[in-house]
Coordinates of C-alpha atoms in Angstrom, one line a residue:
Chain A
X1 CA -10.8 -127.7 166.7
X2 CA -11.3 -131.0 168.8
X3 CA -9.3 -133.2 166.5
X4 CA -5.6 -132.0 166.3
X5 CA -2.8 -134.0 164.5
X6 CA 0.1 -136.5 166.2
X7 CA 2.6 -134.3 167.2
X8 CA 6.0 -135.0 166.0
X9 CA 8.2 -134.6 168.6
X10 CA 11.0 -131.5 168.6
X11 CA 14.7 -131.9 167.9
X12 CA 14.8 -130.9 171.8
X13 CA 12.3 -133.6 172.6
X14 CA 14.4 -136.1 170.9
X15 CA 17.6 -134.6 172.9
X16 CA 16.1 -135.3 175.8
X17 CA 14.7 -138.6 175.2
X18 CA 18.1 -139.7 174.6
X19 CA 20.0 -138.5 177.3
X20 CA 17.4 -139.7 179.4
X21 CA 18.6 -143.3 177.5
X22 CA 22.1 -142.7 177.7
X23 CA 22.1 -142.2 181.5
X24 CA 19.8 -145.3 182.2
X25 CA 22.5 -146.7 180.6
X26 CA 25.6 -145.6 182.4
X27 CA 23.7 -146.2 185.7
X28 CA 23.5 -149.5 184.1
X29 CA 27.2 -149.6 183.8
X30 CA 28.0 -148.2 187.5
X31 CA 25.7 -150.6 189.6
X32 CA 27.3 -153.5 187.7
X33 CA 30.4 -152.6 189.8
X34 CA 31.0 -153.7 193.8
X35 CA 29.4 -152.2 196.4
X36 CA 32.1 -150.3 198.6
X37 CA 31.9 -149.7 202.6
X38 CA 28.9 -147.3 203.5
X39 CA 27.2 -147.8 200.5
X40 CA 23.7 -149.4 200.8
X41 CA 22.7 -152.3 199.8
X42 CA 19.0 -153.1 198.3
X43 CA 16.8 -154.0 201.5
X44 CA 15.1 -156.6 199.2
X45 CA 15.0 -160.0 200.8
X46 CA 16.3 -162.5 198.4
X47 CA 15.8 -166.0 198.0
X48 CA 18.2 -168.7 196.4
X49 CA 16.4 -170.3 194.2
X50 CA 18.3 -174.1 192.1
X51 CA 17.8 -174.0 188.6
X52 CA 18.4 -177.1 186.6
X53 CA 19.4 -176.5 182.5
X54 CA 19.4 -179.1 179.8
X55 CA 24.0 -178.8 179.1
X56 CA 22.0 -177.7 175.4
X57 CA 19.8 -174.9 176.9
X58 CA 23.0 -173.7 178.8
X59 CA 25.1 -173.3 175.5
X60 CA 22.6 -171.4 173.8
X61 CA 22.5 -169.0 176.5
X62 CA 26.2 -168.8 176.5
X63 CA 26.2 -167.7 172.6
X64 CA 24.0 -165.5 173.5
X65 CA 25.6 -163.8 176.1
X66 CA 28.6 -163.7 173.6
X67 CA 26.5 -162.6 171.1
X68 CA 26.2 -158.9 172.5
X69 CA 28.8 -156.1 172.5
X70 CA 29.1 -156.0 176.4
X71 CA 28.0 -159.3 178.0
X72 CA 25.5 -159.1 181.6
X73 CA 27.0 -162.0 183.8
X74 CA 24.7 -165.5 183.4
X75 CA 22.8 -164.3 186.4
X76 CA 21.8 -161.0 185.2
X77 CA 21.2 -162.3 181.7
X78 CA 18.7 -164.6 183.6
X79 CA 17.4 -161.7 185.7
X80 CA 16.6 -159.3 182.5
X81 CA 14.8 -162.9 180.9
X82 CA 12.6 -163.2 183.6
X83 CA 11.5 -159.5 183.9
X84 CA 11.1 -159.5 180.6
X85 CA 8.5 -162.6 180.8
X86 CA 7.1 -160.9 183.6
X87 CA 6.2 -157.8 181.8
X88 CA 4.7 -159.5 178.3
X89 CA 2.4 -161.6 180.6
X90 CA 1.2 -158.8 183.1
X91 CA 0.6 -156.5 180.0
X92 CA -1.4 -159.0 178.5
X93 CA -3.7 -160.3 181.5
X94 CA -4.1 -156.3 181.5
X95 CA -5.3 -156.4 178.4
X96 CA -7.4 -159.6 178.3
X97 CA -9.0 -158.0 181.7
X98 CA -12.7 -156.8 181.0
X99 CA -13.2 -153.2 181.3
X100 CA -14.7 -152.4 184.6
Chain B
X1 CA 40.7 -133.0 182.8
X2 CA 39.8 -135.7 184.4
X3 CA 42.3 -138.3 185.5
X4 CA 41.0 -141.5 187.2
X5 CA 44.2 -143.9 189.0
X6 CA 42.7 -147.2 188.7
X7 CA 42.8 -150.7 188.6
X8 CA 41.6 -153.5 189.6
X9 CA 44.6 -155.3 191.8
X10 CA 45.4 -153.8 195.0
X11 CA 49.1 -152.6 196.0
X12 CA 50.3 -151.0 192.4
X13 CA 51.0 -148.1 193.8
X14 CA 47.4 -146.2 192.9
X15 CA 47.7 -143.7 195.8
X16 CA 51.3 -143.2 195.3
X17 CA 50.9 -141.7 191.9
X18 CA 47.4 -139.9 191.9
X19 CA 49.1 -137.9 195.2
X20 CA 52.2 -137.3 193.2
X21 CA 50.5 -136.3 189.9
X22 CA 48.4 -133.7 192.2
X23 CA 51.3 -132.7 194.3
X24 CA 53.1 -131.6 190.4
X25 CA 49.9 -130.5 188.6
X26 CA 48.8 -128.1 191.1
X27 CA 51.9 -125.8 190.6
X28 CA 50.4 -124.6 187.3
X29 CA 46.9 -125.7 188.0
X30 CA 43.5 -126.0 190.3
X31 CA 43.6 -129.1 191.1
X32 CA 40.8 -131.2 193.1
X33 CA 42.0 -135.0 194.4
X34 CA 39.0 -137.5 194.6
X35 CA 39.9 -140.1 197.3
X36 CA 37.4 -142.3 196.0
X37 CA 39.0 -145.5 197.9
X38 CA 37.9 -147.1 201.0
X39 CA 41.5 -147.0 202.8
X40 CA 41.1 -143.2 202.2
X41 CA 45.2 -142.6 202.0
X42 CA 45.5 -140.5 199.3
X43 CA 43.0 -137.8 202.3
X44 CA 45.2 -139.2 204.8
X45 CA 48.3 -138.0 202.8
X46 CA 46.4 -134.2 202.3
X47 CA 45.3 -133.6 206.0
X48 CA 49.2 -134.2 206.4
X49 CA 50.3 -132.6 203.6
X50 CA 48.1 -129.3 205.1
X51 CA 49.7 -129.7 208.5
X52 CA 53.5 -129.5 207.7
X53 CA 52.8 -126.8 205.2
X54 CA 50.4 -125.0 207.0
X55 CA 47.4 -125.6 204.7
X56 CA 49.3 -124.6 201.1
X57 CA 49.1 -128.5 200.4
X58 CA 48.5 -126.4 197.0
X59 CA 45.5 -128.6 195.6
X60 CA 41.6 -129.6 197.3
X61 CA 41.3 -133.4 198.3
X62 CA 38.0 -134.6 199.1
X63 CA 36.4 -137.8 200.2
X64 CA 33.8 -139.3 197.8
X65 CA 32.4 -142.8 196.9
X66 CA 29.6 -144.6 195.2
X67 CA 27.8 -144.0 192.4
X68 CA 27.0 -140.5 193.3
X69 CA 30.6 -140.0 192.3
X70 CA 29.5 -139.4 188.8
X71 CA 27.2 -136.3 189.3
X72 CA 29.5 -134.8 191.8
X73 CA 32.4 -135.0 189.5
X74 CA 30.3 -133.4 187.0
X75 CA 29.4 -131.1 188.9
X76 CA 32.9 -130.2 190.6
X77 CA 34.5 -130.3 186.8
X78 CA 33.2 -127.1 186.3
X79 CA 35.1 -125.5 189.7
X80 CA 38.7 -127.1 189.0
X81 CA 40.9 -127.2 185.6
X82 CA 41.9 -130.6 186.8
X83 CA 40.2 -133.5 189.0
X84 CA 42.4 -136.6 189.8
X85 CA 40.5 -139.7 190.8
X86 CA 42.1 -142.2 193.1
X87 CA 40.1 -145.6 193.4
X88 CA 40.3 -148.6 195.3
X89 CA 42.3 -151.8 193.3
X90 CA 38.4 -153.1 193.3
X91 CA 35.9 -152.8 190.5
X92 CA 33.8 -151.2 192.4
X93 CA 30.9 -148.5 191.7
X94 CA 33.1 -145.4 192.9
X95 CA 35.9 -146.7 189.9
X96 CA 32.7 -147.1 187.3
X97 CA 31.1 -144.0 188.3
X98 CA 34.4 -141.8 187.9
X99 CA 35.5 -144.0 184.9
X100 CA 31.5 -143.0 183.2
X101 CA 32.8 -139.0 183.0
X102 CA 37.1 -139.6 183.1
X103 CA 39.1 -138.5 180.0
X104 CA 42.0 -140.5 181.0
X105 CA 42.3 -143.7 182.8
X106 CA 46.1 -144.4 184.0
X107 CA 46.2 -148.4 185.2
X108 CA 49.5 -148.5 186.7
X109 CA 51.2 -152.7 186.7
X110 CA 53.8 -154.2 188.8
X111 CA 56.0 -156.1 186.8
X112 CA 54.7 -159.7 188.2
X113 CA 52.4 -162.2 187.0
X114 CA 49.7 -161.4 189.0
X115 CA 49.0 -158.4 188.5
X116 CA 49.5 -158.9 184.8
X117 CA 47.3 -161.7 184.9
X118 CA 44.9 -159.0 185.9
X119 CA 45.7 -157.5 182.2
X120 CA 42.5 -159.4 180.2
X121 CA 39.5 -158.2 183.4
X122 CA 41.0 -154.4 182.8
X123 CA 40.5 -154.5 178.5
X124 CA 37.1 -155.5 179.6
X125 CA 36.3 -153.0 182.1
X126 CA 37.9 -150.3 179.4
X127 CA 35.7 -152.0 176.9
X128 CA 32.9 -151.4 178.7
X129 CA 33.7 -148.2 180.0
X130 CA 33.8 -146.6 176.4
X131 CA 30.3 -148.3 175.5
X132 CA 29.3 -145.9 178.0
X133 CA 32.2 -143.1 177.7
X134 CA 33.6 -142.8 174.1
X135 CA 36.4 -139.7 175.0
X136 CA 37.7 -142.4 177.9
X137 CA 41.2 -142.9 176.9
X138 CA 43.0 -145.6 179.2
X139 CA 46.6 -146.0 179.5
X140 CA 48.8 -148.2 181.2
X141 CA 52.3 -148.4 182.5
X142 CA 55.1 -150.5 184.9
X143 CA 54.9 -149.0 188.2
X144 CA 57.4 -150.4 191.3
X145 CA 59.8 -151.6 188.2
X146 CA 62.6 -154.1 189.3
X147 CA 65.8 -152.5 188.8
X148 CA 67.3 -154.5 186.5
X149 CA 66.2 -158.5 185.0
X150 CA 63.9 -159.5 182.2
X151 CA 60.3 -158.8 184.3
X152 CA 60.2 -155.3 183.3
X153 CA 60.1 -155.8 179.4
X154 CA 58.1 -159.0 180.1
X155 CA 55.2 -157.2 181.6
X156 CA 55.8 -154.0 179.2
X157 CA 55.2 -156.7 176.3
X158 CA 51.9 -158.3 177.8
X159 CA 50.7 -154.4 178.1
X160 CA 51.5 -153.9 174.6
X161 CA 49.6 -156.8 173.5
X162 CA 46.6 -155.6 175.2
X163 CA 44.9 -153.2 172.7
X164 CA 42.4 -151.8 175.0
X165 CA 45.5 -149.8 176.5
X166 CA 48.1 -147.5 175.3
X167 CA 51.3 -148.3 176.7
X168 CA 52.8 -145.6 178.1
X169 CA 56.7 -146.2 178.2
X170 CA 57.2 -144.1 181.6
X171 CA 58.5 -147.1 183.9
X172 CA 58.7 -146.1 187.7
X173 CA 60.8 -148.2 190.1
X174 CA 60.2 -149.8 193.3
X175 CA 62.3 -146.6 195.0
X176 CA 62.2 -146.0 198.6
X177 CA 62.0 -142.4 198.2
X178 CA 58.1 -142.8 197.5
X179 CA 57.5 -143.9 200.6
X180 CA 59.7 -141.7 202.5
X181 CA 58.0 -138.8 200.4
X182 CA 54.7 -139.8 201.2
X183 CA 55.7 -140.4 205.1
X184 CA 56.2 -136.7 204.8
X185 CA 53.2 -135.4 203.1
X186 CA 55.6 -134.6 200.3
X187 CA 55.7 -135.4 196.7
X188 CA 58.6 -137.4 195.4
X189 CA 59.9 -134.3 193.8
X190 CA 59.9 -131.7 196.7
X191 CA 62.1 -134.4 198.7
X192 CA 65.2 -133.2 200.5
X193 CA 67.3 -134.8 199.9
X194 CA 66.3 -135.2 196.7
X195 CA 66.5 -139.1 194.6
X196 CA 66.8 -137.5 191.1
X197 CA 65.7 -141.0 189.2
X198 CA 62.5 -140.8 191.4
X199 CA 61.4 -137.3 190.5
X200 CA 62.7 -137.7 186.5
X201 CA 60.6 -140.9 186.3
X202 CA 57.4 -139.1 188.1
X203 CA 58.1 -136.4 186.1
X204 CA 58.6 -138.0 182.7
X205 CA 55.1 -139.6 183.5
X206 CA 53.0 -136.5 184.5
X207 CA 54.5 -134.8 181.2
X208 CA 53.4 -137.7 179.4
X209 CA 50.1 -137.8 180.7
X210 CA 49.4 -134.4 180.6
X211 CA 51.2 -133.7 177.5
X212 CA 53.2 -130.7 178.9
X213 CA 56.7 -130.2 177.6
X214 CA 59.6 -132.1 179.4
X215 CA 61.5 -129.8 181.9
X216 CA 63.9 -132.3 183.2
X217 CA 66.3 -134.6 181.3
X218 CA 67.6 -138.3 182.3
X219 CA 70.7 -138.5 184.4
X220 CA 71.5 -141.9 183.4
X221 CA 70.0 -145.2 183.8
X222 CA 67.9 -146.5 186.6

């Protein structure tokens, strides 16, 4: 038989799949903590970078750091907005890309 | 269980109490210390502990930091009835990682502004901790109390109003036979000669937090 139905996935699967989420999100938790001696330290090179906000713009990012049950800092807030742009652009220029 | 001393204001006497709470839990249990701080004292306190008592310090005492605390403790959990975690007065990613698989967190406060003021950045940390770690229960209570005046109840009060906490009314004072304990590789209790009010008040805390039955009763006031 070629054609086979969707699997649903197994209690086990679903286990899994969210302890996999429930680490992801302590290790969220733990790396929002200071480094401490010996410890490395990404070997990214970062850059500063100025940004200026309309006082508006700044509020509304405020409520909505408020908004959620454990709030990131501003700059991580502003760090997961940008990834997240990142990735909806770059999955849709993959998308919009003509087959080879 | 696991036990993490923590905090995030340096000098509360952290060290102080996770070495005594080992030094008295290991007489009825196997106990592993995590020196998960920097200054590395409480390790300091065990390799000296091991050499006056020629290596019966009575409890394990290992070294570990980072966030690859978490998995070790896990791991080691399995090996000891108890692990007591002392961290650095940081929040750092050694105190977040042992906090992520702790049952209890024991924040001890000096009775001064200061440190209280420190009070609103700990609920938080709990807060977030139990986002993360729903059996984390966190307690607090006045370490290095003044011997007598209003800052005592002051502070106790603040801690009270904090509901992230649960006050633990255990004070311990500012008593010289800590240090002269610790100078020794001694817990406060196994001090010759002895300061009764040091060992009750250690005491009364490690029954509390343990929730063993009191052996000892008060022999008047502090």
């Amino acid at each position: 038989m070629a054609v086979t139905r969707k699997p649903t996935p197994r209690p086990a699967d679903a286990a899994l799949s969210d302890t996999v989420a429930a680490e992801a999100k302590v290790r969220e938790f733990i790396e929002r903590g200071g480094k401490v001696a010996g410890e490395e330290e990404p070997e990214v090179a970062r850059k500063l970078v100025q940004l200026r906000l309309p006082f508006e713009l700044l509020a509304r990012v405020d409520r909505a750091l408020k908004a959620r049950t454990v709030p990131p800092s501003r700059h991580n807030w502003f760090l997961e907005a940008i990834h997240e742009k990142l990735a909806r652009e770059e999955n849709h220029e993959a998308r919009e890309r003509p087959a080879p | 269980m696991i036990v993490v001393v923590g905090g995030i204001k340096g000098g509360s006497g952290k060290t102080t109490v996770a070495t005594n709470l080992a030094v008295m839990r290991a007489k009825g249990a196997d106990v592993l210390l995590v020196d998960a701080d920097d200054q590395e004292t409480s390790f300091d306190f065990t390799v000296l502990r091991n050499e006056r008592t020629e290596n019966r310090a009575g409890y394990t005492c290992i070294k570990l930091t980072g966030a690859g605390l978490r998995t070790e403790t896990q791991r080691l959990a399995e090996k000891y009835q108890d692990i007591i975690i002392d961290t650095g007065g940081r929040d750092t990613t050694s105190q977040r990682a042992a906090l992520s698989v702790a049952h209890a967190l024991l924040v001890p406060f000096v009775p001064r502004s200061f440190d209280v003021w420190t009070l609103e950045k700990v609920a938080r940390l709990v807060a977030e901790v139990q986002a993360v770690n729903d059996r984390l229960i966190a307690h607090a209570f006045i370490n290095r109390a003044d011997p007598r005046g209003q800052d005592n109840e002051q502070a106790a009060e603040v801690i009270r109003d904090t509901p992230a906490l649960s006050f633990l009314d255990t004070p311990i004072g500012n008593r010289k036979a800590f240090a002269n304990a610790g100078a020794l590789g001694l817990g406060v209790a196994e001090l010759t000669p002895s300061d009764p009010k040091a060992t009750i008040e250690m005491r009364t805390l490690f029954e509390r937090l343990f929730n063993v039955a009191p052996t000892l009763r008060a022999v008047g006031s502090a």
